[in-house]
Tab-separated table of C-alpha atoms in Angstrom:
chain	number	residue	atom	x	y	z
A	1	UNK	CA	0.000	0.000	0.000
A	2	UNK	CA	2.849	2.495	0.750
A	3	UNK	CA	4.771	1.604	-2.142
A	4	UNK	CA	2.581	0.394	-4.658
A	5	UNK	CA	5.021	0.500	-7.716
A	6	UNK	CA	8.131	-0.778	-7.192
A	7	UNK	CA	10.756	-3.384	-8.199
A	8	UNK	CA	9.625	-5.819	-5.707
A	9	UNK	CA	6.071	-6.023	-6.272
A	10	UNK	CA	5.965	-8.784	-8.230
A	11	UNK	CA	8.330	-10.958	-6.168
A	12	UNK	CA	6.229	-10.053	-3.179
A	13	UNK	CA	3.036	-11.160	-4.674
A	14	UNK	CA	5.002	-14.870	-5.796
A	15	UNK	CA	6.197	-14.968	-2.098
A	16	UNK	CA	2.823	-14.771	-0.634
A	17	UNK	CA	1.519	-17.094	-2.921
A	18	UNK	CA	4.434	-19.611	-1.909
A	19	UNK	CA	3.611	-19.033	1.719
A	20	UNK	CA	-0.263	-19.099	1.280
A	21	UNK	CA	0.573	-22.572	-0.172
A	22	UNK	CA	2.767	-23.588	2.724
A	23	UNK	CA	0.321	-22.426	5.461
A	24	UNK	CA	-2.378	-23.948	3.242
A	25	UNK	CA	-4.773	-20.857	2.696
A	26	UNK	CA	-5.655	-21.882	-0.509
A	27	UNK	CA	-8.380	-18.248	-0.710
A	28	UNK	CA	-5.399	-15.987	-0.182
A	29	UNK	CA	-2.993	-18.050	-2.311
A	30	UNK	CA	-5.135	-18.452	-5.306
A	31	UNK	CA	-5.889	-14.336	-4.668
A	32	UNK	CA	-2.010	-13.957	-5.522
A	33	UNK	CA	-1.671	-16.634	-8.369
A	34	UNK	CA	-4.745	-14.840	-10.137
A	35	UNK	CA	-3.422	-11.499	-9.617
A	36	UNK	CA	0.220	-12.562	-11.327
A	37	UNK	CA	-1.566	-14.288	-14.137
A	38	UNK	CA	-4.302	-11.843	-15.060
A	39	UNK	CA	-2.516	-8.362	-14.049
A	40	UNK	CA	1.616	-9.878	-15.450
A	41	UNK	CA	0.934	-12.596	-18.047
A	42	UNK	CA	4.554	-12.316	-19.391
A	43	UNK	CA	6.246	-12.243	-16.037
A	44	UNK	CA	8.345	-15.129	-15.311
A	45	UNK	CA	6.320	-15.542	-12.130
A	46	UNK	CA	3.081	-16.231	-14.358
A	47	UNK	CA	4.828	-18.275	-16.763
A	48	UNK	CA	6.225	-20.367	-13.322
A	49	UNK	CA	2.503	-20.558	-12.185
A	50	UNK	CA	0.525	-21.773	-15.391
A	51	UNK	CA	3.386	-24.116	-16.631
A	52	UNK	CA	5.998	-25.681	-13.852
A	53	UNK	CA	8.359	-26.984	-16.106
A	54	UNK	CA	9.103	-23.015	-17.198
A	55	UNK	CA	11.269	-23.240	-14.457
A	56	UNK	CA	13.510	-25.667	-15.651
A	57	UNK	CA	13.449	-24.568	-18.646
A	58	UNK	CA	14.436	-21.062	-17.363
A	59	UNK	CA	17.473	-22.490	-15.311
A	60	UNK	CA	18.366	-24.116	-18.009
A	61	UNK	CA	18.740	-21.150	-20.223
A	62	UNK	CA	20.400	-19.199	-17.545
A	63	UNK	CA	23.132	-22.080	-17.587
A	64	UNK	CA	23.781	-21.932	-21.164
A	65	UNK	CA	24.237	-18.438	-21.131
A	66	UNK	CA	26.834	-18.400	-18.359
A	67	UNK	CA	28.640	-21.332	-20.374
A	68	UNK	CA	28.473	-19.503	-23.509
A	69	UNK	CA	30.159	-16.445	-21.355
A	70	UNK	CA	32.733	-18.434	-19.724
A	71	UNK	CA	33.199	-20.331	-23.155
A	72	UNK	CA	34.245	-17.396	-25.032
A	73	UNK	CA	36.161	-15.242	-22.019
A	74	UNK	CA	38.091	-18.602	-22.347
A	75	UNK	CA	38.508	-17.851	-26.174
A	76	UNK	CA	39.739	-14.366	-25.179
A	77	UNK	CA	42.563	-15.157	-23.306
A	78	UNK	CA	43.809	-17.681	-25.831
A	79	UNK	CA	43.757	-14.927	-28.472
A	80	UNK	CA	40.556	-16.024	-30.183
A	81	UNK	CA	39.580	-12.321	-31.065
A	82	UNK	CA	37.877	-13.249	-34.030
A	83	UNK	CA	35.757	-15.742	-32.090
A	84	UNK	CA	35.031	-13.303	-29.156
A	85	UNK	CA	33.348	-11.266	-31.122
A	86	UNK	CA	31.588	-12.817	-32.909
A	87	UNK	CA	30.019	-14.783	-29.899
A	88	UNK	CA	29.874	-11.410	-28.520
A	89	UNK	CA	28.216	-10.454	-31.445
A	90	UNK	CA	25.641	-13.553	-31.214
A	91	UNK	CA	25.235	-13.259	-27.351
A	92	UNK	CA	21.966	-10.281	-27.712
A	93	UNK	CA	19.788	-12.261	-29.967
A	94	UNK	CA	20.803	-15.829	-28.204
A	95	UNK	CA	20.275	-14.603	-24.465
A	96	UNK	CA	17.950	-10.904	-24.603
A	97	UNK	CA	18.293	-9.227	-21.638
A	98	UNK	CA	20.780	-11.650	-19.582
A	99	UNK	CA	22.611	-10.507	-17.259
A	100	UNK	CA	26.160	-11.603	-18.719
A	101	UNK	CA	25.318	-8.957	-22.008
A	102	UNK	CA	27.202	-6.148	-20.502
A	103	UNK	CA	30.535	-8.643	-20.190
A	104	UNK	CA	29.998	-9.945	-23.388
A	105	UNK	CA	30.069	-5.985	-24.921
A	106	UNK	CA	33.069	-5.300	-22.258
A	107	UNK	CA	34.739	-9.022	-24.059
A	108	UNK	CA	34.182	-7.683	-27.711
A	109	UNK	CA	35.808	-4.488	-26.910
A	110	UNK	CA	38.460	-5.557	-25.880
A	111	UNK	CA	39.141	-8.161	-28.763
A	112	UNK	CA	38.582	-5.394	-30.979
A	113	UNK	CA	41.217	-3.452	-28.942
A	114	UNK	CA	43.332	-6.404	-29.442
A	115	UNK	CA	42.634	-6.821	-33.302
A	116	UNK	CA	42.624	-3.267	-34.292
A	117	UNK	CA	45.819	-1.138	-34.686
A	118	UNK	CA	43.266	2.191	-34.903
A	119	UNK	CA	42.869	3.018	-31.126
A	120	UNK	CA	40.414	5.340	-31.981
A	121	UNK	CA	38.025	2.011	-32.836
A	122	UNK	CA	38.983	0.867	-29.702
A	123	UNK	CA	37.790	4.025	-27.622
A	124	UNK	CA	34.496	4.115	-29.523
A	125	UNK	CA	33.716	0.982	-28.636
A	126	UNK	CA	35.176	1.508	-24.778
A	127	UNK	CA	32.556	4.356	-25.029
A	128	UNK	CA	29.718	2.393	-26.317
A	129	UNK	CA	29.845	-0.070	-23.869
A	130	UNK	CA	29.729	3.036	-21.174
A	131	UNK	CA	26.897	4.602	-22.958
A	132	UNK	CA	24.836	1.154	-23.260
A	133	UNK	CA	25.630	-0.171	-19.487
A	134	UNK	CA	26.319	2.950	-17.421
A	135	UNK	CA	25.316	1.329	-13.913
A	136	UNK	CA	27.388	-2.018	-14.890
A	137	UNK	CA	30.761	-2.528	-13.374
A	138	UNK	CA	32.053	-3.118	-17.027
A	139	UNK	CA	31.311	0.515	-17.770
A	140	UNK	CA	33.495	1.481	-14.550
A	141	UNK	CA	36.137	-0.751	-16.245
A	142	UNK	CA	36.088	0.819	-19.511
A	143	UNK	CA	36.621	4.242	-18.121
A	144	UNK	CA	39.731	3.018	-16.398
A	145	UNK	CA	40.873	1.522	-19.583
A	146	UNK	CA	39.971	5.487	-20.974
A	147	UNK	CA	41.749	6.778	-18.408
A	148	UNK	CA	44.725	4.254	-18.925
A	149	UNK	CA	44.617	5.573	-22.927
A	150	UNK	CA	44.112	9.433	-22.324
A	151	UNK	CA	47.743	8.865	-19.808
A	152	UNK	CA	49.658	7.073	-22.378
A	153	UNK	CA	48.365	7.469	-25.412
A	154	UNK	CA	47.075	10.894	-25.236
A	155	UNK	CA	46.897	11.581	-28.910
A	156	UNK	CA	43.497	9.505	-28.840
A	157	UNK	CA	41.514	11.674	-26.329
A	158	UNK	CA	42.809	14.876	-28.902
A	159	UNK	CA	41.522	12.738	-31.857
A	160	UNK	CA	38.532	12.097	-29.392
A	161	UNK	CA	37.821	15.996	-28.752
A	162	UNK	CA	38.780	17.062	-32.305
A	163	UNK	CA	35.573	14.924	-33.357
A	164	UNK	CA	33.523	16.077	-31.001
A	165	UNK	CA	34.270	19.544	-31.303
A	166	UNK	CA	33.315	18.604	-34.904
């Protein structure tokens, strides 16, 4: 009631359908599944309510993802640029809105960094990857790796301003 919109809402309402279930109030529980299926059809918490394999399904998703991260970080330090990005590349379409994207953008930076003699493509894509994932750590890495640049290779933050000013 105090905070009617917030990130938690739906979590809450799952929760008190889960204890509902366990204190075997099956009025109040069934008030919670039918308010998470009629009122957030496409949540995951609906999707866990009308089919209980989703779950598993889900989980299993989330694994493959993570593999397919650690698979090509892996390919990045064995000098697999190529490969690294083009998984990084394949990662949005494969796994929308996982939480290993930013790292993936982050991992085909860096191969780019590592495949491109221009350090200028490098530092646009350092700054993409701040612009698309501000609040992600990766984007507090790529400014270091900015900051690393503008110290010793200072020509690219001139080349940097000279297009901006532009």
């Amino acid at each position: 009631t105090k905070y009617p919109e917030n990130e938690y809402k739906l979590p809450v309402y799952y929760q008190l359908y889960s204890m509902y279930i366990e204190l075997q109030n099956t009025a109040k529980a069934s008030y919670y599944k039918n308010l998470l299926l009629t009122k957030y059809p496409d949540s995951n918490y609906a999707k866990v309510l009308s089919d209980p394999e989703f779950y598993k399904i889900f989980e299993a998703k989330e694994k493959e993802a993570e593999q397919f991260y650690e698979q090509t970080y892996s390919q990045y330090q064995n000098g697999s640029y190529p490969q690294v990005i083009a998984n990084a590349e394949q990662a949005p379409a494969r796994y929308p809105e996982h939480k290993t994207l930013p790292k993936f953008a982050m991992l085909r930076a860096l191969a780019i960094g590592k495949t491109n003699t221009d350090l200028m493509v490098f530092r646009t894509e350092l700054n993409q990857v701040i612009e698309t994932y501000p609040k992600d750590e990766v984007a507090n890495y790529a400014k270091e790796v900015i900051a690393y640049l503008n110290t010793y290779k200072p020509e690219t933050k001139q080349q940097e301003d000279i297009k901006k000013a532009e």
